[in-house]
Tab-separated table of C-alpha atoms and ligand atoms in Angstrom:
chain	number	residue	atom	x	y	z
R	1	MET	CA	-21.576	-8.572	32.613
R	2	LEU	CA	-23.258	-8.962	29.257
R	3	TYR	CA	-22.194	-6.933	26.246
R	4	CYS	CA	-23.942	-6.626	22.943
R	5	GLY	CA	-22.496	-8.934	20.288
R	6	VAL	CA	-22.997	-6.261	17.634
R	7	CYS	CA	-21.938	-2.915	19.085
R	8	SER	CA	-20.295	-4.209	22.294
R	9	LEU	CA	-22.185	-1.772	24.519
R	10	PRO	CA	-24.081	-3.085	27.527
R	11	PRO	CA	-27.429	-4.100	25.982
R	12	GLU	CA	-29.432	-1.449	27.792
R	13	TYR	CA	-27.421	1.206	25.933
R	14	CYS	CA	-27.779	-0.289	22.465
R	15	GLU	CA	-30.646	2.003	21.572
R	16	PHE	CA	-28.352	4.964	22.191
R	17	GLY	CA	-25.534	3.249	20.317
R	18	PRO	CA	-24.307	3.703	16.761
R	19	ASP	CA	-26.640	1.297	15.035
R	20	PHE	CA	-29.594	0.119	17.065
R	21	GLU	CA	-31.208	-1.440	13.972
R	22	LYS	CA	-28.316	-3.904	13.603
R	23	CYS	CA	-28.356	-4.709	17.331
R	24	LYS	CA	-32.016	-5.637	17.304
R	25	PRO	CA	-31.753	-9.294	16.208
R	26	TRP	CA	-28.996	-9.906	18.768
R	27	LEU	CA	-31.027	-8.214	21.494
R	28	VAL	CA	-34.115	-10.296	20.750
R	29	GLU	CA	-32.001	-13.452	21.175
R	30	ASN	CA	-29.916	-12.390	24.147
R	31	ALA	CA	-31.566	-9.547	26.046
R	32	SER	CA	-35.252	-9.882	25.316
R	33	ASP	CA	-36.195	-8.872	28.863
R	34	LEU	CA	-34.651	-5.443	28.275
R	35	TYR	CA	-36.429	-4.939	24.982
R	36	PRO	CA	-39.893	-6.493	25.199
R	37	GLU	CA	-41.057	-4.259	22.359
R	38	LEU	CA	-38.510	-5.806	19.998
R	39	VAL	CA	-39.783	-9.264	20.772
R	40	LYS	CA	-43.281	-8.053	19.995
R	41	GLU	CA	-42.027	-6.597	16.739
R	42	LYS	CA	-40.446	-9.896	15.799
R	43	ILE	CA	-43.579	-11.842	16.625
R	44	ALA	CA	-45.566	-9.353	14.591
R	45	GLN	CA	-43.263	-9.891	11.629
R	46	GLN	CA	-43.636	-13.625	11.938
R	47	LEU	CA	-47.379	-13.182	11.947
R	48	GLY	CA	-46.992	-11.744	8.493
R	49	GLY	CA	-46.186	-8.088	8.270
R	50	MET	CA	-48.451	-6.868	11.028
R	51	THR	CA	-47.268	-3.817	12.882
R	52	VAL	CA	-46.689	-3.623	16.594
R	53	SER	CA	-49.863	-1.658	17.038
R	54	ASP	CA	-51.850	-4.367	15.257
R	55	VAL	CA	-50.614	-6.892	17.770
R	56	GLY	CA	-51.476	-4.524	20.598
R	57	ASN	CA	-54.925	-3.992	19.175
R	58	SER	CA	-55.776	-7.638	18.766
R	59	SER	CA	-54.874	-8.442	22.359
R	60	LYS	CA	-56.898	-5.397	23.397
R	61	THR	CA	-59.915	-6.753	21.600
R	62	GLN	CA	-59.677	-9.952	23.602
R	63	GLU	CA	-59.437	-8.003	26.841
R	64	GLU	CA	-62.504	-6.071	25.847
R	65	GLU	CA	-64.473	-9.237	25.238
R	66	ILE	CA	-63.713	-10.311	28.769
R	67	LYS	CA	-64.757	-6.940	30.160
R	68	ARG	CA	-68.215	-7.308	28.668
R	69	LEU	CA	-70.542	-6.719	31.558
R	70	PRO	CA	-73.651	-8.756	32.373
R	71	GLY	CA	-76.561	-7.547	30.298
R	72	GLY	CA	-74.446	-7.104	27.191
R	73	LYS	CA	-73.087	-3.718	28.149
R	74	ILE	CA	-69.567	-3.160	27.064
R	75	LYS	CA	-67.175	-1.161	29.169
R	76	LYS	CA	-66.015	2.055	27.596
R	77	LYS	CA	-63.313	1.405	25.055
R	78	GLU	CA	-59.889	2.417	26.222
R	79	LYS	CA	-58.106	4.622	23.742
R	80	LEU	CA	-54.456	4.111	22.986
R	81	GLU	CA	-52.970	7.300	24.300
R	82	VAL	CA	-50.356	8.642	26.651
R	83	LEU	CA	-51.472	11.286	29.136
R	84	VAL	CA	-48.939	13.625	30.694
R	85	GLU	CA	-49.920	15.832	33.600
R	86	ARG	CA	-47.981	18.247	35.754
R	87	VAL	CA	-49.044	18.027	39.362
R	88	THR	CA	-48.040	20.601	41.945
R	89	ARG	CA	-47.989	19.090	45.393
R	90	ASN	CA	-47.193	22.360	47.118
R	91	LYS	CA	-45.557	25.585	46.023
R	92	ARG	CA	-42.132	24.047	45.611
R	93	LYS	CA	-42.725	20.463	44.700
R	94	CYS	CA	-43.848	19.619	41.260
R	95	LEU	CA	-44.082	16.274	39.576
R	96	THR	CA	-45.068	14.982	36.190
R	97	THR	CA	-47.296	11.940	35.848
R	98	ILE	CA	-47.329	9.824	32.722
R	99	LYS	CA	-50.145	7.399	32.026
R	100	GLY	CA	-50.738	4.956	29.224
R	101	LEU	CA	-47.228	3.920	28.180
R	102	ASP	CA	-48.156	0.349	29.084
R	103	MET	CA	-50.896	0.447	26.447
R	104	PHE	CA	-48.115	0.589	23.877
R	105	GLY	CA	-46.348	-2.462	25.256
R	106	VAL	CA	-43.854	-0.456	27.283
R	107	LYS	CA	-42.751	-2.054	30.543
R	108	LEU	CA	-43.375	0.640	33.136
R	109	ALA	CA	-40.511	-0.380	35.416
R	110	ASP	CA	-38.169	-0.117	32.485
R	111	ALA	CA	-39.674	3.209	31.402
R	112	SER	CA	-39.335	4.726	34.851
R	113	LYS	CA	-35.669	3.711	34.929
R	114	LYS	CA	-35.096	5.387	31.559
R	115	LEU	CA	-36.968	8.523	32.626
R	116	GLY	CA	-35.027	8.755	35.873
R	117	LYS	CA	-31.773	8.492	33.979
R	118	LYS	CA	-32.757	10.959	31.256
R	119	PHE	CA	-34.093	13.650	33.564
R	120	ALA	CA	-31.715	12.886	36.436
R	121	SER	CA	-34.555	12.765	38.901
R	122	GLY	CA	-36.649	10.371	40.892
R	123	ALA	CA	-39.094	8.367	38.819
R	124	SER	CA	-41.324	5.612	40.062
R	125	VAL	CA	-44.215	3.422	39.049
R	126	VAL	CA	-47.238	4.066	41.243
R	127	LYS	CA	-50.857	3.020	41.288
R	128	GLY	CA	-53.001	5.845	40.039
R	129	PRO	CA	-56.434	6.808	41.367
R	130	THR	CA	-58.132	4.361	39.005
R	131	GLU	CA	-55.889	1.441	40.028
R	132	LYS	CA	-54.038	1.739	36.757
R	133	GLU	CA	-50.310	2.123	37.082
R	134	GLN	CA	-48.661	5.364	36.084
R	135	ILE	CA	-45.189	6.827	36.281
R	136	ASP	CA	-44.396	9.778	38.514
R	137	VAL	CA	-41.305	11.808	37.691
R	138	GLN	CA	-40.093	14.450	40.120
R	139	GLY	CA	-39.973	17.894	38.599
R	140	ASP	CA	-41.485	19.569	35.580
R	141	ILE	CA	-40.375	17.738	32.435
R	142	LEU	CA	-43.229	18.794	30.173
R	143	LEU	CA	-40.951	20.598	27.743
R	144	ASP	CA	-38.887	17.538	26.891
R	145	ILE	CA	-41.162	14.623	27.551
R	146	VAL	CA	-42.828	14.346	24.130
R	147	GLU	CA	-39.542	14.188	22.271
R	148	PHE	CA	-38.214	11.677	24.780
R	149	ILE	CA	-41.224	9.393	24.453
R	150	THR	CA	-41.348	9.427	20.665
R	151	GLU	CA	-37.597	8.854	20.362
R	152	THR	CA	-37.438	6.127	22.972
R	153	TRP	CA	-40.520	4.180	21.942
R	154	GLN	CA	-40.926	4.621	18.233
R	155	ASN	CA	-44.270	2.861	18.146
R	156	ILE	CA	-45.785	5.769	20.099
R	157	PRO	CA	-46.776	8.560	17.722
R	158	GLU	CA	-46.675	12.177	18.846
R	159	SER	CA	-50.368	12.371	18.008
R	160	ALA	CA	-51.161	9.868	20.766
R	161	ILE	CA	-49.616	12.049	23.468
R	162	TYR	CA	-51.771	14.522	25.367
R	163	PHE	CA	-51.172	16.989	28.156
R	164	ILE	CA	-53.737	17.413	30.892
R	165	GLU	CA	-54.097	21.111	31.572
R	166	ASP	CA	-56.659	22.274	34.109
R	167	GLY	CA	-58.425	18.953	33.734
R	168	LYS	CA	-58.617	19.290	29.969
R	169	LYS	CA	-56.914	17.058	27.440
R	170	VAL	CA	-54.699	19.034	25.081
R	171	PRO	CA	-52.867	17.426	22.136
R	172	ALA	CA	-49.112	17.618	22.633
R	173	CYS	CA	-48.500	18.438	18.986
V	201	ZN	ZN1	-25.768	-3.239	20.510
């Protein structure tokens, strides 16, 4: 069992621990698989003061180049945003889908584990209708999800989170 060299919690709990900032360098060295976003942050710093979103954007640009279709047409630009939708399967069963966390460098498997723990319910990574992966969480968590996302992944601003209501995109804040 691995414990953090700084706060002595198991590394996956460091971010809930007393001083996550101080744990970060240790985590990058010893538990980088748990905190891929920290590694990104470090790389970004080494690249000279770029922010995490800058790094995300530059790799996006490359992806977009590749997506250029024959004839010079460019596929529609994908916006960096998180979409949250409540889906009612039948009268009793309700689930909340979350799309786009991966655009912010979040590992979806890791995110679904965190969501399952936080909301004490089943959460899983599934392929959405457009082949993109999304997270399904059992139950209606719309009231708490924005706060959870912005606190857990601080590179995701509240302004990038939207609810889908009756097929319409509504800003979460
Ligand atoms: Zn720690």
